[in-house]
């Protein structure tokens, strides 16, 4: 499996995330998925295999409180599959949003990257939302599974946390390096 070969590149991306987030957030320990291979998704009855060359996961922590605000997955697909996967992952999020009765928020970013986010309307379950950064320049997907935190009193608290993360992370992480 190619996961081991891509670990240093993904570890570098995780380190960059930590550096970009400054004093409000930090990254927890990174874990490289062994024998990741990929996973299947289904969109309106159509099945698709999301092939991965590597996956690295870590927690996004709030400095001071230590709360894990999100579980982060860095996914590197085979380079030739990136565009097709981007289309399928977006279709999958559109399908999840439609079935959940929520809006899929889209944000265009520099270098043709985009940020897709869907959030629950209520504070229920372990995760309250999901965001996906599609980064064609680096052939990388970054997924944030947003945790439910005890300090949240309503869904707007999640939006405030997301905004703080995006303001620190997006301009820095997408800079050419």
Coordinates of C-alpha atoms in Angstrom, one line a residue:
X1 CA 0.0 0.0 0.0
X2 CA 1.2 3.5 -0.8
X3 CA 0.1 5.0 2.6
X4 CA 3.6 4.8 4.0
X5 CA 5.2 6.6 1.1
X6 CA 2.9 9.6 1.5
X7 CA 3.2 9.9 5.3
X8 CA 5.9 12.6 5.2
X9 CA 4.0 14.8 2.8
X10 CA 0.8 14.5 4.8
X11 CA 2.7 15.0 8.1
X12 CA 4.1 18.2 6.6
X13 CA 0.5 19.4 5.7
X14 CA -0.6 18.6 9.3
X15 CA 2.4 20.6 10.7
X16 CA 1.5 23.5 8.4
X17 CA -2.1 23.5 9.8
X18 CA -0.7 23.7 13.3
X19 CA 1.5 26.6 12.4
X20 CA -1.2 28.5 10.6
X21 CA -3.7 28.2 13.4
X22 CA -1.6 30.4 15.7
X23 CA -2.4 30.8 19.4
X24 CA -6.1 29.8 19.4
X25 CA -5.9 26.2 18.1
X26 CA -3.4 23.5 17.8
X27 CA -3.2 20.0 16.2
X28 CA -3.1 16.9 18.3
X29 CA -1.0 13.8 17.6
X30 CA -1.1 12.7 14.0
X31 CA -2.0 9.1 13.1
X32 CA -1.2 7.6 9.7
X33 CA -3.9 5.1 8.6
X34 CA -2.3 1.8 7.8
X35 CA -3.5 0.0 4.7
X36 CA -6.0 2.8 4.1
X37 CA -6.7 1.8 0.4
X38 CA -9.9 3.7 0.4
X39 CA -13.6 3.5 1.2
X40 CA -16.9 3.3 -0.5
X41 CA -19.6 5.9 -0.8
X42 CA -23.1 5.8 -2.2
X43 CA -24.9 8.7 -3.8
X44 CA -28.5 8.2 -4.8
X45 CA -28.0 4.4 -5.3
X46 CA -24.7 4.8 -7.2
X47 CA -21.6 3.4 -5.6
X48 CA -18.1 4.8 -5.9
X49 CA -14.8 3.7 -4.5
X50 CA -12.7 6.6 -3.0
X51 CA -9.2 5.3 -3.6
X52 CA -6.5 6.8 -1.3
X53 CA -2.7 6.7 -1.4
X54 CA -2.5 8.0 2.1
X55 CA -4.6 9.3 5.1
X56 CA -3.4 11.1 8.2
X57 CA -5.8 12.0 11.0
X58 CA -5.5 14.3 14.0
X59 CA -7.6 16.3 16.4
X60 CA -8.0 20.0 16.1
X61 CA -7.7 21.3 19.7
X62 CA -8.6 24.5 21.3
X63 CA -5.6 26.0 23.1
X64 CA -6.2 26.4 26.9
X65 CA -9.3 24.2 27.2
X66 CA -7.9 21.3 25.3
X67 CA -11.3 20.5 23.7
X68 CA -11.1 18.7 20.4
X69 CA -13.2 20.9 18.2
X70 CA -12.9 18.7 15.2
X71 CA -11.4 15.4 13.9
X72 CA -9.4 16.1 10.8
X73 CA -8.6 13.8 8.0
X74 CA -6.0 14.6 5.3
X75 CA -6.6 12.4 2.3
X76 CA -4.3 12.0 -0.7
X77 CA -5.9 10.2 -3.6
X78 CA -4.0 8.9 -6.6
X79 CA -3.2 12.1 -8.6
X80 CA -5.1 10.9 -11.7
X81 CA -8.3 10.3 -9.6
X82 CA -8.4 13.8 -8.0
X83 CA -10.8 15.5 -10.3
X84 CA -13.2 12.6 -10.4
X85 CA -13.1 12.2 -6.6
X86 CA -13.7 15.9 -6.1
X87 CA -16.9 15.6 -8.2
X88 CA -18.0 12.4 -6.3
X89 CA -17.2 13.9 -2.8
X90 CA -19.2 17.0 -3.7
X91 CA -22.1 14.9 -4.9
X92 CA -22.0 12.9 -1.7
X93 CA -22.1 16.1 0.4
X94 CA -25.0 17.4 -1.7
X95 CA -26.9 14.2 -1.1
X96 CA -26.2 14.2 2.7
X97 CA -27.3 17.8 2.9
X98 CA -30.5 17.1 0.9
X99 CA -31.4 14.0 3.0
X100 CA -30.7 16.0 6.2
X101 CA -32.7 19.1 5.2
X102 CA -29.7 21.4 5.5
X103 CA -27.8 23.7 3.1
X104 CA -24.4 22.8 1.7
X105 CA -22.4 26.0 2.0
X106 CA -19.8 26.6 -0.7
X107 CA -16.9 29.0 -0.5
X108 CA -14.6 29.6 -3.4
X109 CA -10.9 29.9 -2.3
X110 CA -7.6 30.9 -3.9
X111 CA -6.0 28.5 -6.4
X112 CA -9.4 27.0 -7.4
X113 CA -9.8 25.5 -4.0
X114 CA -13.2 25.3 -2.4
X115 CA -14.6 24.8 1.0
X116 CA -17.8 22.8 1.4
X117 CA -19.6 22.8 4.7
X118 CA -22.8 21.3 6.0
X119 CA -24.0 21.7 9.6
X120 CA -26.8 20.3 11.6
X121 CA -29.7 22.5 12.7
X122 CA -29.6 21.2 16.2
X123 CA -26.9 20.2 18.8
X124 CA -27.4 16.5 18.5
X125 CA -25.1 13.5 18.1
X126 CA -21.4 13.4 18.4
X127 CA -20.6 15.5 15.3
X128 CA -22.4 18.7 14.4
X129 CA -21.1 19.3 11.0
X130 CA -18.6 18.4 8.3
X131 CA -16.4 20.5 6.2
X132 CA -14.3 19.5 3.2
X133 CA -11.5 21.5 1.7
X134 CA -10.9 20.5 -2.0
X135 CA -7.3 21.6 -2.8
X136 CA -6.6 20.9 -6.5
X137 CA -3.2 22.6 -6.3
X138 CA -1.9 20.0 -3.8
X139 CA -4.2 17.2 -4.9
X140 CA -5.5 17.0 -1.3
X141 CA -8.7 16.7 0.5
X142 CA -9.0 18.0 4.1
X143 CA -12.1 16.9 6.0
X144 CA -13.2 18.3 9.4
X145 CA -15.8 16.4 11.4
X146 CA -16.9 19.1 13.8
X147 CA -17.4 17.8 17.4
X148 CA -20.2 18.6 19.7
X149 CA -18.8 20.6 22.6
X150 CA -20.3 21.1 26.0
X151 CA -19.8 24.8 25.8
X152 CA -22.0 25.2 22.7
X153 CA -25.4 26.6 23.6
X154 CA -26.8 26.7 20.0
X155 CA -25.7 26.0 16.5
X156 CA -24.3 29.5 16.1
X157 CA -21.5 28.6 18.5
X158 CA -20.3 26.0 16.0
X159 CA -20.3 28.6 13.3
X160 CA -18.2 31.0 15.5
X161 CA -15.7 28.2 16.0
X162 CA -15.6 27.4 12.3
X163 CA -15.1 31.1 11.4
X164 CA -12.2 31.3 13.8
X165 CA -10.5 28.3 12.3
X166 CA -11.1 29.5 8.7
X167 CA -9.8 33.0 9.3
X168 CA -6.5 31.6 10.7
X169 CA -6.1 28.6 8.5
X170 CA -7.3 29.2 5.0
X171 CA -5.1 32.2 3.9
X172 CA -2.0 30.5 5.4
X173 CA -2.6 26.9 4.4
X174 CA -3.3 27.7 0.7
X175 CA -0.2 29.9 0.2
X176 CA 2.2 28.3 -2.3
X177 CA 5.1 26.7 -0.5

